[in-house]
Coordinates of C-alpha atoms and ligand atoms in Angstrom, one line a residue:
Chain P
M1299 CA 15.3 -5.5 30.5
T1300 CA 14.1 -8.9 29.5
T1301 CA 14.8 -12.2 31.1
R1302 CA 15.9 -13.7 27.9
P1303 CA 19.7 -13.6 27.8
E1304 CA 20.8 -10.6 25.7
A1305 CA 22.7 -11.7 22.6
D1306 CA 25.1 -9.7 20.5
A1307 CA 27.6 -10.2 17.7
N1308 CA 30.3 -11.5 20.1
S1309 CA 28.2 -14.0 22.0
A1310 CA 27.3 -17.5 21.1
H1311 CA 23.7 -16.5 20.1
P1312 CA 24.1 -13.5 17.8
F1313 CA 21.0 -11.8 16.5
P1314 CA 20.1 -13.2 13.1
D1315 CA 21.1 -11.1 10.1
F1316 CA 18.5 -9.1 8.4
P1317 CA 17.1 -8.6 5.7
H1318 CA 17.0 -11.7 3.4
P1319 CA 15.9 -11.5 -0.2
R1320 CA 13.0 -13.8 -1.3
S1321 CA 14.2 -17.1 -2.8
S1322 CA 13.6 -18.0 -6.4
A1323 CA 12.2 -21.3 -5.3
C1324 CA 9.3 -19.6 -3.7
P1325 CA 8.7 -16.3 -5.5
F1326 CA 5.4 -15.4 -3.8
G1327 CA 6.4 -16.5 -0.3
V1328 CA 9.0 -15.4 2.3
S1329 CA 12.5 -16.8 2.5
P1330 CA 13.3 -19.5 5.0
E1331 CA 15.5 -17.0 7.0
M1332 CA 12.6 -14.6 7.3
R1333 CA 10.2 -17.3 8.3
A1334 CA 12.7 -18.4 11.0
L1335 CA 12.3 -15.0 12.6
R1336 CA 8.8 -16.0 13.6
D1337 CA 10.1 -18.9 15.6
R1338 CA 12.1 -16.4 17.7
G1339 CA 8.8 -14.8 18.9
A1340 CA 6.3 -12.1 18.1
V1341 CA 9.0 -9.5 18.8
S1342 CA 12.7 -10.0 18.6
R1343 CA 16.0 -8.4 17.6
V1344 CA 18.0 -8.7 14.4
R1345 CA 21.3 -7.4 13.2
S1346 CA 21.1 -5.1 10.2
W1347 CA 23.2 -2.6 8.2
G1348 CA 26.1 -0.9 10.0
G1349 CA 25.7 -3.2 13.0
S1350 CA 22.4 -1.7 14.0
T1351 CA 20.1 -4.0 16.0
P1352 CA 16.5 -3.0 15.4
W1353 CA 13.4 -5.0 16.6
V1354 CA 11.3 -7.0 14.2
V1355 CA 7.7 -7.7 14.8
T1356 CA 6.5 -10.9 13.1
S1357 CA 2.9 -11.5 14.3
H1358 CA -0.3 -10.1 12.9
A1359 CA -1.8 -9.0 16.3
E1360 CA 1.2 -7.2 17.6
Q1361 CA 1.8 -5.5 14.2
K1362 CA -1.8 -4.3 14.1
A1363 CA -1.5 -2.9 17.6
L1364 CA 1.8 -1.2 17.1
L1365 CA 0.9 0.4 13.8
A1366 CA -1.9 2.2 15.5
D1367 CA 0.3 3.2 18.5
P1368 CA 1.3 6.8 18.6
R1369 CA 4.4 5.9 20.6
L1370 CA 6.0 4.8 17.3
S1371 CA 7.3 7.5 15.0
A1372 CA 7.6 7.3 11.2
D1373 CA 10.0 10.2 11.0
F1374 CA 12.9 9.2 8.8
S1375 CA 15.2 11.7 10.3
H1376 CA 15.1 10.1 13.8
P1377 CA 18.6 8.9 14.7
G1378 CA 17.2 5.4 15.6
F1379 CA 15.1 5.1 12.4
P1380 CA 15.9 1.7 10.8
S1381 CA 16.7 2.6 7.2
P1382 CA 15.1 0.4 4.6
V1383 CA 18.2 0.6 2.4
D1384 CA 21.8 0.2 3.3
P1385 CA 22.9 3.8 3.9
E1386 CA 26.5 2.9 2.7
K1387 CA 25.1 1.8 -0.7
A1388 CA 22.2 4.3 -1.0
G1389 CA 24.8 7.1 -1.3
R1390 CA 22.4 10.0 -1.2
G1391 CA 20.0 11.3 1.5
R1392 CA 16.3 10.6 1.6
R1393 CA 14.2 12.8 -0.7
D1394 CA 11.4 14.9 0.6
M1395 CA 8.5 12.4 0.8
S1396 CA 5.9 14.7 2.3
F1397 CA 3.7 13.3 5.0
V1398 CA 4.7 9.6 4.8
G1399 CA 7.8 10.5 6.9
M1400 CA 6.0 12.7 9.4
D1401 CA 4.2 12.2 12.7
D1402 CA 0.8 13.5 13.8
P1403 CA -0.4 16.2 14.2
E1404 CA 1.5 17.6 11.1
H1405 CA 1.1 14.3 9.3
A1406 CA -2.6 14.3 9.7
R1407 CA -2.9 18.0 8.8
L1408 CA -1.3 17.4 5.4
R1409 CA -2.8 14.0 4.8
R1410 CA -6.3 15.3 5.3
M1411 CA -5.8 17.8 2.5
V1412 CA -5.7 14.9 0.1
S1413 CA -7.7 12.1 1.7
G1414 CA -11.1 13.5 0.7
V1415 CA -10.3 12.4 -2.9
F1416 CA -10.4 8.8 -1.9
T1417 CA -13.8 8.5 -0.2
V1418 CA -16.1 5.6 -0.9
K1419 CA -18.4 8.0 -2.7
R1420 CA -15.7 9.5 -4.9
M1421 CA -14.3 6.1 -5.8
R1422 CA -17.8 4.9 -6.9
A1423 CA -18.0 7.9 -9.2
L1424 CA -14.6 7.2 -10.7
R1425 CA -15.2 3.6 -11.4
P1426 CA -16.6 4.0 -15.0
V1427 CA -13.6 6.3 -15.8
V1428 CA -11.1 3.6 -14.7
Q1429 CA -13.1 0.9 -16.5
K1430 CA -12.8 2.9 -19.8
M1431 CA -9.0 3.5 -19.3
T1432 CA -8.5 -0.2 -18.6
D1433 CA -10.4 -1.1 -21.8
D1434 CA -8.4 1.4 -23.8
F1435 CA -5.1 0.0 -22.6
I1436 CA -6.2 -3.5 -23.3
D1437 CA -7.4 -2.5 -26.8
S1438 CA -3.9 -1.0 -27.6
M1439 CA -2.2 -4.1 -26.2
L1440 CA -4.4 -6.4 -28.4
A1441 CA -3.7 -4.2 -31.5
G1442 CA 0.1 -4.5 -30.9
P1443 CA 2.6 -7.3 -31.4
R1444 CA 2.7 -10.6 -29.4
P1445 CA 4.2 -11.3 -27.0
A1446 CA 3.5 -8.1 -25.1
D1447 CA 5.1 -7.0 -21.9
L1448 CA 2.2 -6.6 -19.4
V1449 CA 4.3 -4.2 -17.3
Q1450 CA 4.6 -1.6 -20.0
A1451 CA 1.3 -2.3 -21.8
L1452 CA -1.0 -2.1 -18.8
A1453 CA 0.5 -2.3 -15.3
L1454 CA 2.5 0.9 -15.3
P1455 CA 0.5 3.2 -17.5
L1456 CA -2.9 2.5 -15.9
P1457 CA -2.2 3.7 -12.4
S1458 CA -0.2 6.6 -13.7
L1459 CA -3.1 7.8 -15.9
V1460 CA -5.6 7.4 -13.1
I1461 CA -3.5 9.5 -10.6
S1462 CA -2.7 12.1 -13.2
R1463 CA -6.4 12.5 -13.8
L1464 CA -7.1 12.9 -10.0
L1465 CA -4.2 15.4 -9.7
G1466 CA -5.4 17.4 -12.7
V1467 CA -2.5 16.9 -15.1
P1468 CA -3.6 18.4 -18.5
Y1469 CA -3.9 15.8 -21.3
E1470 CA -1.2 17.4 -23.4
D1471 CA 1.3 16.9 -20.5
H1472 CA 0.6 13.2 -20.0
E1473 CA 3.5 12.1 -22.2
F1474 CA 6.0 14.1 -20.1
F1475 CA 4.4 13.0 -16.8
Q1476 CA 4.4 9.3 -17.8
T1477 CA 7.9 9.3 -19.2
N1478 CA 9.4 10.8 -16.1
S1479 CA 7.4 8.8 -13.6
R1480 CA 8.3 5.6 -15.5
T1481 CA 12.0 6.5 -15.2
I1482 CA 11.7 7.0 -11.5
V1483 CA 10.3 3.6 -10.9
S1484 CA 12.4 1.9 -13.6
S1485 CA 14.9 -0.7 -12.4
V1486 CA 17.2 -0.3 -15.4
A1487 CA 17.5 3.5 -15.2
T1488 CA 20.7 4.9 -13.6
A1489 CA 20.4 6.6 -10.2
E1490 CA 21.3 9.8 -11.9
A1491 CA 18.5 9.4 -14.5
R1492 CA 16.0 8.7 -11.8
S1493 CA 17.1 11.7 -9.8
T1494 CA 16.8 13.9 -12.8
A1495 CA 13.3 12.6 -13.5
H1496 CA 12.3 13.2 -9.9
T1497 CA 13.5 16.8 -10.1
N1498 CA 11.7 17.2 -13.4
L1499 CA 8.4 16.0 -12.0
A1500 CA 8.7 18.0 -8.7
G1501 CA 9.4 21.1 -10.8
Y1502 CA 6.6 20.3 -13.2
L1503 CA 4.1 19.8 -10.3
D1504 CA 5.3 23.0 -8.7
D1505 CA 4.5 25.0 -11.9
L1506 CA 1.2 23.2 -12.3
V1507 CA 0.0 24.2 -8.8
A1508 CA 0.8 27.8 -9.8
R1509 CA -1.1 27.5 -13.1
K1510 CA -4.1 26.0 -11.4
T1511 CA -4.6 29.2 -9.4
T1512 CA -5.3 31.1 -12.6
D1513 CA -6.9 28.1 -14.5
P1514 CA -8.6 26.0 -11.9
G1515 CA -10.1 22.6 -12.5
D1516 CA -12.1 20.1 -10.5
D1517 CA -9.0 18.3 -9.3
L1518 CA -6.6 17.9 -6.4
L1519 CA -3.9 20.3 -7.5
T1520 CA -6.5 23.0 -7.8
Q1521 CA -7.5 22.3 -4.2
L1522 CA -3.9 22.3 -3.0
G1523 CA -3.3 25.6 -4.9
E1524 CA -6.2 27.2 -3.0
R1525 CA -4.5 26.1 0.2
V1526 CA -1.3 27.6 -0.9
G1527 CA -3.2 30.9 -1.6
A1528 CA -4.7 30.7 1.9
G1529 CA -1.2 30.3 3.5
E1530 CA -1.8 26.7 4.8
L1531 CA 0.8 25.2 2.5
T1532 CA 3.9 26.3 0.6
R1533 CA 3.9 25.6 -3.2
Q1534 CA 6.8 23.2 -2.6
Q1535 CA 4.8 21.3 0.0
A1536 CA 1.9 21.0 -2.4
A1537 CA 4.2 19.8 -5.2
S1538 CA 5.8 17.2 -2.9
M1539 CA 2.4 15.8 -1.9
G1540 CA 1.7 15.4 -5.6
V1541 CA 5.0 13.5 -6.1
L1542 CA 4.2 11.3 -3.1
L1543 CA 0.7 10.4 -4.5
L1544 CA 2.1 9.7 -7.9
L1545 CA 5.0 7.6 -6.6
G1546 CA 3.1 5.9 -3.8
G1547 CA 0.5 4.6 -6.2
H1548 CA 2.5 3.8 -9.3
E1549 CA 4.9 0.9 -8.8
T1550 CA 2.8 -0.6 -6.0
T1551 CA -0.4 -0.9 -8.1
A1552 CA 1.7 -1.9 -11.2
N1553 CA 3.3 -4.7 -9.3
M1554 CA 0.0 -5.9 -7.9
I1555 CA -1.4 -6.0 -11.5
T1556 CA 1.4 -8.2 -12.7
L1557 CA 1.9 -10.4 -9.7
G1558 CA -1.9 -10.9 -9.3
T1559 CA -2.2 -11.8 -13.0
L1560 CA 0.7 -14.3 -12.7
L1561 CA -0.9 -15.8 -9.5
L1562 CA -4.2 -16.2 -11.3
L1563 CA -2.6 -17.8 -14.3
E1564 CA -0.9 -20.3 -11.9
H1565 CA -4.2 -21.2 -10.3
P1566 CA -6.5 -21.9 -13.3
G1567 CA -9.2 -23.5 -11.2
Q1568 CA -9.5 -20.4 -9.1
L1569 CA -9.2 -18.1 -12.1
A1570 CA -12.2 -19.7 -13.7
A1571 CA -14.3 -18.6 -10.7
I1572 CA -13.2 -15.0 -11.2
R1573 CA -14.0 -15.1 -14.8
E1574 CA -17.5 -16.5 -14.2
A1575 CA -18.2 -14.3 -11.1
D1576 CA -21.2 -12.0 -11.4
D1577 CA -21.1 -11.1 -7.7
P1578 CA -18.8 -8.2 -7.1
K1579 CA -18.1 -9.6 -3.6
V1580 CA -16.4 -12.6 -5.2
I1581 CA -14.0 -10.3 -7.0
A1582 CA -13.5 -8.1 -4.0
D1583 CA -12.6 -11.1 -1.8
A1584 CA -10.2 -12.4 -4.5
V1585 CA -8.4 -9.0 -4.6
E1586 CA -7.9 -9.1 -0.9
E1587 CA -6.3 -12.5 -1.1
L1588 CA -4.1 -11.5 -4.0
L1589 CA -3.0 -8.5 -1.9
R1590 CA -2.3 -10.7 1.2
Y1591 CA -0.5 -13.6 -0.4
P1592 CA 2.6 -11.9 -2.0
S1593 CA 2.6 -8.8 0.4
I1594 CA 4.5 -6.7 -2.1
V1595 CA 5.4 -3.8 0.2
H1596 CA 7.7 -6.0 2.1
L1597 CA 10.7 -5.7 4.3
G1598 CA 8.8 -3.8 6.9
R1599 CA 7.0 -0.6 7.9
R1600 CA 9.8 1.3 9.6
R1601 CA 9.4 3.1 12.9
T1602 CA 11.3 4.4 15.9
A1603 CA 10.0 4.0 19.5
L1604 CA 9.4 7.4 21.2
E1605 CA 8.8 5.8 24.6
D1606 CA 9.5 2.5 26.2
I1607 CA 6.9 0.0 24.9
D1608 CA 6.2 -3.4 26.7
I1609 CA 4.9 -5.9 24.1
A1610 CA 4.8 -9.6 23.8
G1611 CA 7.1 -10.1 26.9
E1612 CA 9.8 -7.7 25.6
T1613 CA 10.6 -4.1 26.2
I1614 CA 11.3 -1.9 23.2
R1615 CA 13.3 1.1 24.6
A1616 CA 12.7 4.7 23.5
G1617 CA 15.0 5.5 20.6
E1618 CA 15.1 1.9 19.2
G1619 CA 14.2 1.0 15.7
V1620 CA 11.2 -1.2 15.0
I1621 CA 10.5 -3.1 11.7
L1622 CA 6.9 -4.5 11.2
L1623 CA 7.0 -7.2 8.6
S1624 CA 3.7 -7.4 6.8
E1625 CA 4.8 -10.4 4.7
L1626 CA 5.0 -12.4 8.0
A1627 CA 1.8 -10.9 9.5
N1628 CA 0.0 -11.9 6.3
R1629 CA 1.2 -15.4 6.6
D1630 CA 0.5 -15.7 10.4
P1631 CA -1.5 -18.9 10.9
S1632 CA -3.4 -17.4 13.9
A1633 CA -4.8 -14.7 11.6
F1634 CA -5.1 -16.7 8.3
P1635 CA -5.6 -20.5 8.7
D1636 CA -3.4 -22.5 6.3
P1637 CA -1.7 -19.2 5.3
D1638 CA 0.6 -20.6 2.6
T1639 CA -2.3 -21.7 0.5
L1640 CA -3.8 -19.2 -2.0
D1641 CA -7.5 -19.3 -1.5
L1642 CA -9.4 -16.6 -3.3
T1643 CA -12.6 -17.4 -1.4
R1644 CA -11.2 -16.8 2.1
D1645 CA -11.8 -13.7 4.2
A1646 CA -8.4 -12.0 3.8
R1647 CA -9.6 -8.4 4.5
S1648 CA -7.6 -8.0 7.7
H1649 CA -4.3 -8.3 5.8
L1650 CA -1.7 -5.7 6.4
A1651 CA -0.6 -5.2 2.8
F1652 CA -1.7 -1.5 3.1
G1653 CA -0.3 -1.1 6.6
A1654 CA -2.5 0.1 9.4
G1655 CA -2.9 3.0 11.8
T1656 CA -2.4 6.6 10.9
H1657 CA -0.2 5.9 7.9
H1658 CA -2.6 3.2 6.5
C1659 CA -2.3 3.6 2.7
V1660 CA -4.3 6.7 1.8
G1661 CA -4.7 5.4 -1.8
Q1662 CA -6.0 2.0 -0.9
P1663 CA -9.6 2.6 -1.9
L1664 CA -8.3 3.6 -5.3
A1665 CA -5.9 0.7 -5.6
R1666 CA -8.6 -1.8 -4.6
M1667 CA -11.0 -0.3 -7.2
E1668 CA -8.3 -0.5 -9.9
L1669 CA -7.5 -4.1 -9.1
Q1670 CA -11.2 -5.1 -8.9
I1671 CA -11.7 -3.7 -12.4
L1672 CA -8.5 -4.9 -13.9
Y1673 CA -8.4 -8.7 -13.2
P1674 CA -11.9 -9.6 -14.4
T1675 CA -11.7 -7.2 -17.4
L1676 CA -8.3 -8.6 -18.5
F1677 CA -9.3 -12.2 -18.2
C1678 CA -12.7 -11.7 -19.8
R1679 CA -11.4 -9.6 -22.7
V1680 CA -8.4 -11.8 -23.3
P1681 CA -9.6 -15.3 -22.3
T1682 CA -6.6 -17.1 -23.8
L1683 CA -4.1 -14.8 -22.0
R1684 CA -1.0 -16.8 -20.9
T1685 CA 2.6 -16.1 -20.1
A1686 CA 5.1 -16.3 -23.0
V1687 CA 7.8 -17.7 -20.7
E1688 CA 7.9 -20.3 -18.0
T1689 CA 7.4 -18.9 -14.5
D1690 CA 11.0 -19.8 -13.5
Q1691 CA 12.1 -17.5 -16.4
V1692 CA 10.1 -14.5 -15.1
P1693 CA 12.5 -11.9 -13.8
F1694 CA 11.4 -11.2 -10.2
K1695 CA 12.7 -8.2 -8.4
H1696 CA 14.2 -10.2 -5.5
D1697 CA 15.8 -7.3 -3.6
A1698 CA 13.5 -4.4 -4.5
V1699 CA 11.8 -2.4 -1.8
I1700 CA 8.5 -3.0 -3.6
Y1701 CA 8.3 -6.6 -4.8
G1702 CA 7.3 -7.4 -8.3
V1703 CA 8.6 -8.4 -11.7
H1704 CA 10.8 -6.5 -14.1
E1705 CA 8.8 -7.6 -17.1
L1706 CA 6.0 -10.1 -17.8
P1707 CA 5.9 -11.3 -21.4
V1708 CA 2.3 -12.4 -22.2
T1709 CA 0.6 -13.7 -25.3
W1710 CA -2.9 -14.8 -26.2
Chain M
M1319 CA -24.8 -1.0 21.7
K1320 CA -23.3 2.4 21.8
I1321 CA -20.7 3.5 19.3
N1322 CA -17.8 6.0 19.8
V1323 CA -15.6 7.1 16.9
D1324 CA -12.3 8.8 17.4
E1325 CA -11.9 11.3 14.6
E1326 CA -8.3 12.0 15.5
R1327 CA -7.4 8.4 15.0
C1328 CA -9.5 7.8 11.9
C1329 CA -7.4 7.6 8.7
G1330 CA -10.4 7.9 6.4
A1331 CA -10.2 4.4 5.0
G1332 CA -13.9 4.1 4.5
Q1333 CA -14.1 0.4 5.6
C1334 CA -16.9 1.3 8.0
V1335 CA -18.9 3.1 5.3
M1336 CA -18.7 0.1 3.1
L1337 CA -19.7 -2.4 5.8
A1338 CA -22.4 -0.4 7.6
P1339 CA -23.5 2.5 5.4
E1340 CA -26.5 3.2 7.5
V1341 CA -24.4 3.9 10.5
F1342 CA -21.2 5.5 9.2
D1343 CA -20.5 8.0 6.5
Q1344 CA -17.4 10.1 5.5
R1345 CA -16.9 13.9 5.4
D1346 CA -16.6 15.0 1.8
E1347 CA -13.6 17.3 2.5
D1348 CA -11.2 14.7 4.1
G1349 CA -12.9 11.3 4.3
I1350 CA -13.0 11.3 8.1
V1351 CA -15.7 9.2 9.6
M1352 CA -19.1 10.7 10.5
L1353 CA -21.3 8.7 12.9
L1354 CA -24.9 8.7 11.5
D1355 CA -26.4 6.6 14.3
A1356 CA -24.6 6.2 17.7
E1357 CA -27.1 3.7 19.0
P1358 CA -28.0 1.6 16.0
P1359 CA -30.9 -1.0 16.0
A1360 CA -30.1 -4.6 16.5
E1361 CA -29.9 -5.6 12.9
Q1362 CA -27.0 -3.2 12.5
H1363 CA -24.9 -4.8 15.3
G1364 CA -23.3 -7.4 13.2
P1365 CA -22.0 -5.1 10.4
V1366 CA -21.0 -2.5 13.1
R1367 CA -18.9 -5.1 15.0
E1368 CA -17.3 -6.1 11.7
A1369 CA -16.5 -2.4 11.0
A1370 CA -14.9 -2.0 14.4
E1371 CA -12.9 -5.1 13.9
M1372 CA -11.8 -4.1 10.3
C1373 CA -11.1 -0.4 11.0
P1374 CA -7.4 -0.1 10.2
A1375 CA -7.0 2.8 12.6
A1376 CA -8.8 1.2 15.6
A1377 CA -10.9 4.3 15.6
I1378 CA -14.3 2.7 16.4
R1379 CA -15.1 1.8 20.0
L1380 CA -18.2 -0.2 21.0
S1381 CA -19.8 -0.5 24.4
E1382 CA -22.1 -3.4 24.3
G1383 CA -24.9 -4.1 26.8
T1384 CA -28.1 -2.4 26.0
Ligands
HEM3233 C1 -1.8 -2.2 -4.4 C2 -1.3 -1.0 -4.3 C3 -0.7 -0.4 -3.1 C4 -0.1 -0.9 -2.0 C5 0.3 -2.4 -1.8 C6 0.3 0.2 -1.1 C7 0.9 0.0 0.2 C8 1.1 1.0 1.1 C9 1.6 0.8 2.4 C10 2.0 -0.6 3.0 C11 1.6 2.0 3.1 C12 2.0 2.3 4.5 C13 3.4 2.9 4.7 C14 3.8 3.0 6.1 O1 3.0 2.6 7.0 O2 4.9 3.5 6.4 C15 1.2 3.0 2.1 C16 1.1 4.3 2.3 C17 0.8 5.2 1.4 N1 0.3 5.0 0.1 FE1 -0.1 3.2 -0.7 N2 -0.2 1.3 -1.6 C18 -0.8 1.1 -2.8 C19 -1.4 2.0 -3.6 C20 -1.4 3.4 -3.4 C21 -2.0 4.3 -4.3 C22 -2.9 4.0 -5.6 C23 -1.7 5.6 -3.8 C24 -2.1 6.9 -4.3 C25 -2.9 7.3 -5.2 C26 -0.9 5.4 -2.6 C27 -0.4 6.4 -1.8 C28 0.1 6.2 -0.6 C29 0.5 7.3 0.3 C30 0.4 8.8 0.0 C31 0.9 6.7 1.5 C32 1.4 7.4 2.8 C33 0.3 7.5 3.8 C34 0.7 8.1 5.1 O3 1.8 8.2 5.4 O4 -0.2 8.7 5.7 N3 -0.8 4.0 -2.4 N4 0.8 2.3 0.9
SF4_3234 S1 -12.9 2.4 9.0 FE1 -11.9 3.4 10.7 S2 -10.4 4.7 9.7 FE2 -11.8 4.0 8.1 S3 -13.2 5.7 7.9 FE3 -14.1 4.2 9.3 S4 -13.4 5.0 11.3 FE4 -12.1 6.0 9.9

């Protein structure tokens, strides 16, 4: 083992408790307790739910290396897997989340059935469609009452409409699709309502895959339907991939839309540069920094070691849980000088907001494109946009798995 | 400079295609990397090094020298 004295709950140096919610004093940063984990080293142990003692990885370099390391498993069902939610409180088991909870080669087999949708070429072709959708949502917002809630007016409906287009959800079903997906990601809906909405959507997508075999379109569910026909997939597997794509890209993109807007409003000098930019690179760099700074998919990529791994002077044993904290990697001063300053002109591209390695966000080319369109369009079309409440009155989701705000009242 | 890409590791992120489109492309069916030029001319070395550095899957290996 290591030379550092092993600590446990009974000794004088217990492992620090984990996790800690963000503090309202610093809504875009990490809590002091989480920050203190960095002082314990690149790799150290914490005490979490049920007395478990997983490892946390705090540095950028070690996280990047470990996320691309096949000795770490993302399989939720592994006994050592460090659960992101307290199993006592969560109550029910994990839902089927398709390939995000699998390891290669099966993970790659399934993922590669959908990844072709997100190529650089396809994203370029989709750009004008997303621009039009964004303009239409802004038109409706401007036609409605003030203040408006940016979450409901723009942030949630835009990614949902985009992904339903990619999947091939017929226009007449959008209402049903949006209502149910909104319930799943709603923070006010009961667990029961969310579970019903999840079942509704999974059932709906399952039917739709079947319909696509007789009424094909130029869309992802048609392609998956063909694979079902060829015996490469079951219909249920195809439907759960659809649910994963929908859910994986819905609240994440929505929260980036609202938090990014809020950050830009708080930095008017930097916002002016975005508004005036005619070089797409300025916008692209700004989006990377807006992704790095709040690191919304926080509280760790979760993995289990399949073999002993020597790293940063420690040995992670086979079977032990590992939590890779992107919110700390993205504020690591050796990767990002002066990391606690928002600087939209810095080179932030190596951030880990989309993870890394084999599970690196499959939807990131789409998310980046949506954000690159959204911020300049919003601020150019609504130049007087401002929040209708003080920042300290904005309801942040302090303990949510994906960080964001419950609502963002804006006016203009 | 000689480039090696590991298709097994590649997660189809397309970073390389954006940084060095003359050297890397993506397969239409799954977005996995296609190497267009394994020994690119000197003016491509900068973008290629950046692509290798940025690749989220560490799928691009370079042997420098020639
Ligand atoms: C700004 C928005 C987004 C953020 C911050 C984000 C973040 C992430 C992160 C951190 C992971 C890695 C999970 C892990 O390593 O365990 C991930 C995976 C994933 N994301 Fe995203 N995501 C975003 C948008 C999207 C979009 C738009 C889609 C779909 C259209 C999507 C679909 C997925 C899927 C399917 C995975 C699983 C990949 C795999 O396991 O191979 N995400 N995302
Ligand atoms: S950047 Fe890396 S992961 Fe992305 S397509 Fe190129 S080789 Fe593959």
